[in-house]
PDB file of C-alpha atoms in Angstrom:
ATOM      1  CA  MET A   1       8.783  14.420 -16.919  1.00  0.00           C
ATOM      2  CA  ILE A   2       8.682  10.657 -16.413  1.00  0.00           C
ATOM      3  CA  LYS A   3      12.496  10.607 -16.245  1.00  0.00           C
ATOM      4  CA  LYS A   4      12.381  13.144 -13.425  1.00  0.00           C
ATOM      5  CA  GLU A   5       9.925  10.999 -11.473  1.00  0.00           C
ATOM      6  CA  ILE A   6      12.034   7.885 -12.008  1.00  0.00           C
ATOM      7  CA  LEU A   7      15.121   9.718 -10.755  1.00  0.00           C
ATOM      8  CA  ASP A   8      13.242  11.073  -7.734  1.00  0.00           C
ATOM      9  CA  THR A   9      11.986   7.585  -6.909  1.00  0.00           C
ATOM     10  CA  LEU A  10      15.476   6.110  -7.208  1.00  0.00           C
ATOM     11  CA  LYS A  11      16.885   8.882  -5.016  1.00  0.00           C
ATOM     12  CA  GLN A  12      14.313   8.120  -2.339  1.00  0.00           C
ATOM     13  CA  ALA A  13      15.144   4.425  -2.539  1.00  0.00           C
ATOM     14  CA  GLY A  14      18.839   5.305  -2.379  1.00  0.00           C
ATOM     15  CA  THR A  15      18.300   7.295   0.802  1.00  0.00           C
ATOM     16  CA  PHE A  16      16.760   4.271   2.468  1.00  0.00           C
ATOM     17  CA  ALA A  17      19.544   2.079   1.110  1.00  0.00           C
ATOM     18  CA  ILE A  18      22.010   4.323   2.946  1.00  0.00           C
ATOM     19  CA  LEU A  19      19.894   4.013   6.094  1.00  0.00           C
ATOM     20  CA  ALA A  20      20.093   0.247   5.692  1.00  0.00           C
ATOM     21  CA  LEU A  21      23.839   0.521   6.322  1.00  0.00           C
ATOM     22  CA  ILE A  22      22.925   1.101   9.956  1.00  0.00           C
ATOM     23  CA  ILE A  23      21.980  -2.579  10.177  1.00  0.00           C
ATOM     24  CA  PRO A  24      25.529  -4.006   9.835  1.00  0.00           C
ATOM     25  CA  VAL A  25      26.846  -1.226  12.091  1.00  0.00           C
ATOM     26  CA  VAL A  26      24.426  -2.216  14.858  1.00  0.00           C
ATOM     27  CA  TYR A  27      25.341  -5.851  14.317  1.00  0.00           C
ATOM     28  CA  LEU A  28      29.078  -5.146  14.633  1.00  0.00           C
ATOM     29  CA  VAL A  29      28.611  -2.997  17.740  1.00  0.00           C
ATOM     30  CA  ASN A  30      26.529  -5.690  19.413  1.00  0.00           C
ATOM     31  CA  SER A  31      29.046  -8.342  18.395  1.00  0.00           C
ATOM     32  CA  LEU A  32      31.683  -6.470  20.386  1.00  0.00           C
ATOM     33  CA  ARG A  33      29.543  -5.856  23.455  1.00  0.00           C
ATOM     34  CA  LEU A  34      27.408  -9.012  23.638  1.00  0.00           C
ATOM     35  CA  GLU A  35      28.652 -12.525  24.248  1.00  0.00           C
ATOM     36  CA  ASN A  36      25.712 -14.261  22.582  1.00  0.00           C
ATOM     37  CA  ASN A  37      24.861 -11.987  19.707  1.00  0.00           C
ATOM     38  CA  GLN A  38      22.178 -12.880  17.175  1.00  0.00           C
ATOM     39  CA  ASP A  39      23.127 -13.863  13.634  1.00  0.00           C
ATOM     40  CA  PHE A  40      23.396 -11.059  11.090  1.00  0.00           C
ATOM     41  CA  ILE A  41      20.390 -12.428   9.202  1.00  0.00           C
ATOM     42  CA  HIS A  42      18.279 -11.687  12.289  1.00  0.00           C
ATOM     43  CA  TYR A  43      19.311  -8.020  12.198  1.00  0.00           C
ATOM     44  CA  LEU A  44      18.777  -7.853   8.452  1.00  0.00           C
ATOM     45  CA  ASP A  45      15.341  -9.408   8.788  1.00  0.00           C
ATOM     46  CA  TRP A  46      14.056  -6.936  11.362  1.00  0.00           C
ATOM     47  CA  GLY A  47      15.822  -3.969   9.811  1.00  0.00           C
ATOM     48  CA  LEU A  48      14.251  -4.503   6.399  1.00  0.00           C
ATOM     49  CA  THR A  49      10.902  -5.239   8.017  1.00  0.00           C
ATOM     50  CA  PHE A  50      10.830  -1.650   9.264  1.00  0.00           C
ATOM     51  CA  LEU A  51      12.686   0.026   6.398  1.00  0.00           C
ATOM     52  CA  PHE A  52      10.655  -1.410   3.520  1.00  0.00           C
ATOM     53  CA  PRO A  53       7.222  -0.245   4.770  1.00  0.00           C
ATOM     54  CA  ALA A  54       8.754   3.114   5.684  1.00  0.00           C
ATOM     55  CA  LEU A  55      10.141   3.440   2.153  1.00  0.00           C
ATOM     56  CA  ILE A  56       6.780   2.606   0.572  1.00  0.00           C
ATOM     57  CA  LEU A  57       4.927   5.122   2.742  1.00  0.00           C
ATOM     58  CA  TYR A  58       7.565   7.805   2.234  1.00  0.00           C
ATOM     59  CA  MET A  59       7.495   7.408  -1.553  1.00  0.00           C
ATOM     60  CA  SER A  60       3.732   7.710  -1.438  1.00  0.00           C
ATOM     61  CA  TRP A  61       3.720  10.741   0.852  1.00  0.00           C
ATOM     62  CA  SER A  62       6.351  12.617  -1.159  1.00  0.00           C
ATOM     63  CA  ILE A  63       4.835  12.221  -4.641  1.00  0.00           C
ATOM     64  CA  PHE A  64       4.259  15.978  -4.816  1.00  0.00           C
ATOM     65  CA  GLY A  65       7.120  16.852  -2.486  1.00  0.00           C
ATOM     66  CA  LYS A  66       9.076  18.694  -5.180  1.00  0.00           C
ATOM     67  CA  GLU A  67       6.091  20.808  -6.157  1.00  0.00           C
ATOM     68  CA  ASP A  68       5.543  21.794  -2.529  1.00  0.00           C
ATOM     69  CA  SER A  69       9.184  22.566  -1.770  1.00  0.00           C
ATOM     70  CA  GLU A  70       9.732  24.504  -5.003  1.00  0.00           C
ATOM     71  CA  ASP A  71       6.272  26.118  -4.962  1.00  0.00           C
ATOM     72  CA  SER A  72       5.773  25.040  -8.570  1.00  0.00           C
ATOM     73  CA  TRP A  73       2.087  24.124  -8.497  1.00  0.00           C
ATOM     74  CA  ASP A  74       1.146  26.948 -10.842  1.00  0.00           C
ATOM     75  CA  TYR A  75       3.730  25.714 -13.325  1.00  0.00           C
ATOM     76  CA  LEU A  76       2.453  22.140 -13.022  1.00  0.00           C
ATOM     77  CA  ARG A  77      -1.094  23.270 -13.764  1.00  0.00           C
ATOM     78  CA  THR A  78       0.016  24.937 -17.000  1.00  0.00           C
ATOM     79  CA  LEU A  79       1.732  21.856 -18.412  1.00  0.00           C
ATOM     80  CA  PRO A  80      -0.038  20.255 -21.403  1.00  0.00           C
ATOM     81  CA  VAL A  81      -0.437  16.960 -19.576  1.00  0.00           C
ATOM     82  CA  GLY A  82      -3.757  15.171 -19.206  1.00  0.00           C
ATOM     83  CA  ARG A  83      -5.077  14.241 -15.769  1.00  0.00           C
ATOM     84  CA  TRP A  84      -4.548  10.509 -16.096  1.00  0.00           C
ATOM     85  CA  LYS A  85      -1.202  10.912 -17.807  1.00  0.00           C
ATOM     86  CA  LEU A  86      -0.084  12.985 -14.818  1.00  0.00           C
ATOM     87  CA  PHE A  87      -1.396  10.274 -12.502  1.00  0.00           C
ATOM     88  CA  LEU A  88       0.595   7.598 -14.338  1.00  0.00           C
ATOM     89  CA  ILE A  89       3.754   9.695 -14.501  1.00  0.00           C
ATOM     90  CA  LYS A  90       3.625  10.335 -10.771  1.00  0.00           C
ATOM     91  CA  THR A  91       2.593   6.885  -9.565  1.00  0.00           C
ATOM     92  CA  LEU A  92       4.007   4.355 -12.034  1.00  0.00           C
ATOM     93  CA  PRO A  93       7.673   4.569 -10.918  1.00  0.00           C
ATOM     94  CA  ARG A  94       6.572   4.132  -7.288  1.00  0.00           C
ATOM     95  CA  ILE A  95       4.310   1.209  -8.157  1.00  0.00           C
ATOM     96  CA  VAL A  96       7.070  -0.563 -10.086  1.00  0.00           C
ATOM     97  CA  LEU A  97       9.426  -0.246  -7.113  1.00  0.00           C
ATOM     98  CA  THR A  98       6.761  -1.138  -4.555  1.00  0.00           C
ATOM     99  CA  ILE A  99       5.668  -4.440  -6.127  1.00  0.00           C
ATOM    100  CA  PRO A 100       8.941  -6.361  -5.514  1.00  0.00           C
ATOM    101  CA  ILE A 101       9.094  -4.983  -1.966  1.00  0.00           C
ATOM    102  CA  VAL A 102       5.560  -6.164  -1.239  1.00  0.00           C
ATOM    103  CA  CYS A 103       6.447  -9.469  -2.898  1.00  0.00           C
ATOM    104  CA  TRP A 104       9.379  -9.886  -0.498  1.00  0.00           C
ATOM    105  CA  MET A 105       7.243  -9.002   2.501  1.00  0.00           C
ATOM    106  CA  THR A 106       4.517 -11.404   1.397  1.00  0.00           C
ATOM    107  CA  PHE A 107       6.728 -14.431   0.984  1.00  0.00           C
ATOM    108  CA  TYR A 108       9.531 -13.829   3.433  1.00  0.00           C
ATOM    109  CA  ARG A 109       8.131 -11.743   6.252  1.00  0.00           C
ATOM    110  CA  TRP A 110       4.429 -12.580   6.251  1.00  0.00           C
ATOM    111  CA  GLY A 111       5.093 -16.159   5.175  1.00  0.00           C
ATOM    112  CA  TRP A 112       2.109 -16.364   2.817  1.00  0.00           C
ATOM    113  CA  THR A 113       3.553 -18.966   0.453  1.00  0.00           C
ATOM    114  CA  MET A 114       0.521 -21.155  -0.271  1.00  0.00           C
ATOM    115  CA  TYR A 115      -0.831 -20.670  -3.797  1.00  0.00           C
ATOM    116  CA  PRO A 116       1.654 -17.883  -4.635  1.00  0.00           C
ATOM    117  CA  GLU A 117      -0.182 -17.050  -7.855  1.00  0.00           C
ATOM    118  CA  GLY A 118      -3.067 -15.740  -5.771  1.00  0.00           C
ATOM    119  CA  ASN A 119      -0.820 -13.178  -4.111  1.00  0.00           C
ATOM    120  CA  THR A 120      -0.710 -11.156  -7.323  1.00  0.00           C
ATOM    121  CA  MET A 121      -3.942  -9.434  -6.280  1.00  0.00           C
ATOM    122  CA  LEU A 122      -2.290  -8.394  -3.036  1.00  0.00           C
ATOM    123  CA  TRP A 123       0.880  -7.059  -4.659  1.00  0.00           C
ATOM    124  CA  ILE A 124      -1.017  -5.003  -7.203  1.00  0.00           C
ATOM    125  CA  THR A 125      -3.594  -3.701  -4.717  1.00  0.00           C
ATOM    126  CA  VAL A 126      -1.058  -2.648  -2.080  1.00  0.00           C
ATOM    127  CA  SER A 127       1.133  -0.955  -4.688  1.00  0.00           C
ATOM    128  CA  LEU A 128      -1.750   0.844  -6.387  1.00  0.00           C
ATOM    129  CA  LEU A 129      -3.366   1.798  -3.098  1.00  0.00           C
ATOM    130  CA  THR A 130      -0.258   3.321  -1.541  1.00  0.00           C
ATOM    131  CA  ALA A 131       0.687   5.238  -4.682  1.00  0.00           C
ATOM    132  CA  SER A 132      -2.879   6.438  -5.307  1.00  0.00           C
ATOM    133  CA  SER A 133      -3.342   7.485  -1.680  1.00  0.00           C
ATOM    134  CA  GLY A 134      -0.131   9.484  -1.841  1.00  0.00           C
ATOM    135  CA  PHE A 135      -1.142  11.063  -5.132  1.00  0.00           C
ATOM    136  CA  PHE A 136      -4.522  12.277  -3.889  1.00  0.00           C
ATOM    137  CA  LEU A 137      -3.038  13.294  -0.543  1.00  0.00           C
ATOM    138  CA  GLY A 138      -0.549  15.437  -2.455  1.00  0.00           C
ATOM    139  CA  LEU A 139      -3.416  17.233  -4.168  1.00  0.00           C
ATOM    140  CA  ALA A 140      -4.830  17.990  -0.719  1.00  0.00           C
ATOM    141  CA  GLU A 141      -2.892  18.974   2.401  1.00  0.00           C
ATOM    142  CA  ARG A 142      -0.199  16.333   2.636  1.00  0.00           C
ATOM    143  CA  LYS A 143       1.373  18.000   5.686  1.00  0.00           C
ATOM    144  CA  ASN A 144      -1.885  17.980   7.627  1.00  0.00           C
ATOM    145  CA  PRO A 145      -1.599  15.143  10.212  1.00  0.00           C
ATOM    146  CA  ALA A 146      -5.350  14.481  10.132  1.00  0.00           C
ATOM    147  CA  MET A 147      -5.315  14.087   6.353  1.00  0.00           C
ATOM    148  CA  VAL A 148      -2.220  11.889   6.479  1.00  0.00           C
ATOM    149  CA  LEU A 149      -3.966   9.615   8.973  1.00  0.00           C
ATOM    150  CA  LEU A 150      -7.153   9.531   6.913  1.00  0.00           C
ATOM    151  CA  PHE A 151      -5.308   8.623   3.730  1.00  0.00           C
ATOM    152  CA  SER A 152      -3.190   6.050   5.574  1.00  0.00           C
ATOM    153  CA  LEU A 153      -6.158   4.110   6.954  1.00  0.00           C
ATOM    154  CA  PRO A 154      -6.852   2.078   3.773  1.00  0.00           C
ATOM    155  CA  VAL A 155      -3.190   1.070   3.535  1.00  0.00           C
ATOM    156  CA  LEU A 156      -3.034   0.204   7.242  1.00  0.00           C
ATOM    157  CA  PHE A 157      -6.253  -1.785   6.901  1.00  0.00           C
ATOM    158  CA  LEU A 158      -4.850  -3.804   4.027  1.00  0.00           C
ATOM    159  CA  THR A 159      -1.573  -4.371   5.861  1.00  0.00           C
ATOM    160  CA  GLU A 160      -3.424  -5.565   8.956  1.00  0.00           C
ATOM    161  CA  TYR A 161      -5.578  -7.967   6.971  1.00  0.00           C
ATOM    162  CA  VAL A 162      -2.981  -9.096   4.464  1.00  0.00           C
ATOM    163  CA  GLU A 163      -4.415 -12.623   4.487  1.00  0.00           C
ATOM    164  CA  GLY A 164      -8.011 -11.447   4.537  1.00  0.00           C
ATOM    165  CA  THR A 165     -10.428 -10.007   7.054  1.00  0.00           C
ATOM    166  CA  GLY A 166     -12.384 -12.167   9.466  1.00  0.00           C
ATOM    167  CA  LEU A 167     -15.386 -11.688   7.202  1.00  0.00           C
ATOM    168  CA  SER A 168     -13.394 -13.044   4.251  1.00  0.00           C
ATOM    169  CA  TRP A 169     -12.380 -16.166   6.128  1.00  0.00           C
ATOM    170  CA  GLU A 170     -15.797 -16.727   7.701  1.00  0.00           C
ATOM    171  CA  THR A 171     -17.398 -16.547   4.255  1.00  0.00           C
ATOM    172  CA  SER A 172     -14.882 -19.021   2.850  1.00  0.00           C
ATOM    173  CA  ILE A 173     -15.389 -21.446   5.746  1.00  0.00           C
ATOM    174  CA  TRP A 174     -19.175 -21.144   5.430  1.00  0.00           C
ATOM    175  CA  PHE A 175     -18.902 -21.970   1.725  1.00  0.00           C
ATOM    176  CA  PHE A 176     -16.766 -25.020   2.495  1.00  0.00           C
ATOM    177  CA  LEU A 177     -19.014 -26.367   5.263  1.00  0.00           C
ATOM    178  CA  ASN A 178     -22.381 -25.610   3.679  1.00  0.00           C
ATOM    179  CA  VAL A 179     -21.741 -25.935  -0.052  1.00  0.00           C
ATOM    180  CA  MET A 180     -18.558 -27.824  -0.832  1.00  0.00           C
ATOM    181  CA  LYS A 181     -18.638 -30.542   1.825  1.00  0.00           C
ATOM    182  CA  PRO A 182     -22.341 -31.535   1.543  1.00  0.00           C
ATOM    183  CA  ASN A 183     -21.981 -31.872  -2.238  1.00  0.00           C
ATOM    184  CA  GLY A 184     -18.672 -33.704  -2.145  1.00  0.00           C
ATOM    185  CA  TRP A 185     -16.839 -30.812  -3.788  1.00  0.00           C
ATOM    186  CA  GLU A 186     -13.856 -30.945  -1.451  1.00  0.00           C
ATOM    187  CA  TYR A 187     -11.341 -29.690  -3.974  1.00  0.00           C
ATOM    188  CA  ALA A 188      -8.451 -27.533  -2.809  1.00  0.00           C
ATOM    189  CA  GLY A 189      -8.532 -25.512  -6.015  1.00  0.00           C
ATOM    190  CA  LEU A 190     -12.215 -24.652  -5.641  1.00  0.00           C
ATOM    191  CA  PHE A 191     -11.742 -23.517  -2.055  1.00  0.00           C
ATOM    192  CA  PHE A 192      -8.710 -21.490  -3.063  1.00  0.00           C
ATOM    193  CA  TRP A 193     -10.535 -19.568  -5.775  1.00  0.00           C
ATOM    194  CA  PHE A 194     -13.552 -18.938  -3.582  1.00  0.00           C
ATOM    195  CA  SER A 195     -11.263 -17.677  -0.816  1.00  0.00           C
ATOM    196  CA  ARG A 196      -9.627 -15.327  -3.351  1.00  0.00           C
ATOM    197  CA  ILE A 197     -13.072 -14.026  -4.332  1.00  0.00           C
ATOM    198  CA  SER A 198     -13.867 -13.494  -0.644  1.00  0.00           C
ATOM    199  CA  LEU A 199     -10.550 -11.705  -0.232  1.00  0.00           C
ATOM    200  CA  LEU A 200     -11.431  -9.459  -3.154  1.00  0.00           C
ATOM    201  CA  LEU A 201     -14.974  -8.696  -1.960  1.00  0.00           C
ATOM    202  CA  PHE A 202     -14.375  -8.266   1.757  1.00  0.00           C
ATOM    203  CA  THR A 203     -10.777  -7.032   1.936  1.00  0.00           C
ATOM    204  CA  LEU A 204      -9.285  -5.602  -1.258  1.00  0.00           C
ATOM    205  CA  ILE A 205     -12.314  -3.738  -2.620  1.00  0.00           C
ATOM    206  CA  PRO A 206     -13.256  -2.201   0.771  1.00  0.00           C
ATOM    207  CA  ALA A 207      -9.646  -1.060   1.197  1.00  0.00           C
ATOM    208  CA  ALA A 208      -9.739   0.600  -2.222  1.00  0.00           C
ATOM    209  CA  LEU A 209     -13.134   2.301  -1.775  1.00  0.00           C
ATOM    210  CA  PRO A 210     -11.854   5.396   0.112  1.00  0.00           C
ATOM    211  CA  VAL A 211      -9.438   6.149  -2.720  1.00  0.00           C
ATOM    212  CA  LEU A 212     -11.899   5.285  -5.487  1.00  0.00           C
ATOM    213  CA  ALA A 213     -14.332   7.767  -3.946  1.00  0.00           C
ATOM    214  CA  LEU A 214     -11.831  10.544  -4.682  1.00  0.00           C
ATOM    215  CA  ILE A 215     -11.660  10.012  -8.438  1.00  0.00           C
ATOM    216  CA  PRO A 216     -14.492  12.495  -9.233  1.00  0.00           C
ATOM    217  CA  LEU A 217     -12.610  15.189  -7.308  1.00  0.00           C
ATOM    218  CA  TYR A 218      -9.630  14.808  -9.614  1.00  0.00           C
ATOM    219  CA  ARG A 219     -11.502  16.634 -12.370  1.00  0.00           C
ATOM    220  CA  ASP A 220     -11.171  19.891 -10.414  1.00  0.00           C
ATOM    221  CA  TRP A 221      -7.668  19.460  -9.023  1.00  0.00           C
ATOM    222  CA  ASN A 222      -6.177  22.378 -10.969  1.00  0.00           C
ATOM    223  CA  SER A 223      -8.908  24.834  -9.980  1.00  0.00           C
ATOM    224  CA  CYS A 224      -9.318  23.942  -6.326  1.00  0.00           C
ATOM    225  CA  SER A 225      -7.227  25.007  -3.341  1.00  0.00           C
ATOM    226  CA  LYS A 226      -5.553  22.377  -1.206  1.00  0.00           C
ATOM    227  CA  LYS A 227      -7.727  23.237   1.782  1.00  0.00           C
ATOM    228  CA  ALA A 228     -10.915  22.940  -0.253  1.00  0.00           C
ATOM    229  CA  MET A 229      -9.667  19.660  -1.720  1.00  0.00           C
ATOM    230  CA  SER A 230      -8.983  18.349   1.784  1.00  0.00           C
ATOM    231  CA  LEU A 231     -12.504  19.152   2.939  1.00  0.00           C
ATOM    232  CA  LYS A 232     -14.064  17.543  -0.121  1.00  0.00           C
ATOM    233  CA  ALA A 233     -11.833  14.487   0.215  1.00  0.00           C
ATOM    234  CA  ALA A 234     -12.689  14.051   3.894  1.00  0.00           C
ATOM    235  CA  LYS A 235     -16.415  14.134   3.113  1.00  0.00           C
ATOM    236  CA  ARG A 236     -16.096  11.610   0.299  1.00  0.00           C
ATOM    237  CA  MET A 237     -13.905   9.259   2.311  1.00  0.00           C
ATOM    238  CA  ALA A 238     -16.078   9.305   5.439  1.00  0.00           C
ATOM    239  CA  ILE A 239     -18.508   6.517   4.490  1.00  0.00           C
ATOM    240  CA  PRO A 240     -15.896   4.189   2.897  1.00  0.00           C
ATOM    241  CA  VAL A 241     -13.688   4.565   5.973  1.00  0.00           C
ATOM    242  CA  MET A 242     -16.664   3.733   8.203  1.00  0.00           C
ATOM    243  CA  VAL A 243     -17.129   0.589   6.103  1.00  0.00           C
ATOM    244  CA  LEU A 244     -13.525  -0.361   6.880  1.00  0.00           C
ATOM    245  CA  VAL A 245     -14.137   0.205  10.577  1.00  0.00           C
ATOM    246  CA  ALA A 246     -17.289  -1.919  10.439  1.00  0.00           C
ATOM    247  CA  ILE A 247     -15.453  -4.777   8.706  1.00  0.00           C
ATOM    248  CA  HIS A 248     -12.683  -4.496  11.287  1.00  0.00           C
ATOM    249  CA  LEU A 249     -15.188  -4.801  14.125  1.00  0.00           C
ATOM    250  CA  ILE A 250     -17.080  -7.759  12.647  1.00  0.00           C
TER     251      ILE A 250
END
C-alpha cells in the first residue's frame, strides 16, 4: 500500500514537472517578441514560486483522490490497517516531498536565511499541516468548496506569517527591551531562541490547532458518512479558526 502512495505522489510531482516545461516555452516566445526580455532565471523564479505551492496543495487535496474516483471507500474500510498506520501511509510520501520544497521556498523565495537551523520547525510544521489537512479533508467532503476553504485556512495562515505573527514579534521585542537589555543579556543566541519559542507559541501551534482538534473524530472515520464528518469537523474547527482570525487582527 505504501508503494502505491509513493507512486501516486511521484506521478503528481511528475505532472507538475511537465507543467514546468511551460516556463522555458514562455521565455523563448518572449525572447522572440520582446527586445529587452528578462533573464531565464527570472522566469524560473516566478514559475516555481507558483508551481511549488500549487503542487503541495494539490498533493494534500488529492490524498484520497483514488478512493473517490474508484469508489473504493468500502474496500479501504475493510483493510486490516490501523488508523495511524493508514495516516502514515497516506501522508508520509507527501511530507517527504514537501519538506525540500518548503526548504527551497524558505531560503530562496522568502529569503529567511538567518539562523537556518531554526527553520526546521517551519519545514516540519508546514509539511505536516498540509498533509494532515488534506488527509482529514479527504475523510470529509473534499470537493465541497466551503470545506476546502476551511481546511486551507491554517495552511494559508502559516504561509502568510512564515516569519511569525505580529504577536510573535511583539513578544520577542518586549522580552528584549524589558528583560534582556535591562539585565545586560544582549546575546543574539538568547534572543533567537526566545523568538523561536514565540514563533512556536503564537504562530505554529495556533496554525496546527484546527487540525489537532480533528484527531478525536478520526476514531469514527470508518463508520461515519462524509457529510456527517464534514459537519463534525466544521464544529470542531470553529473555535481554533477564530483564534487564528484573532491573532491575525492583533
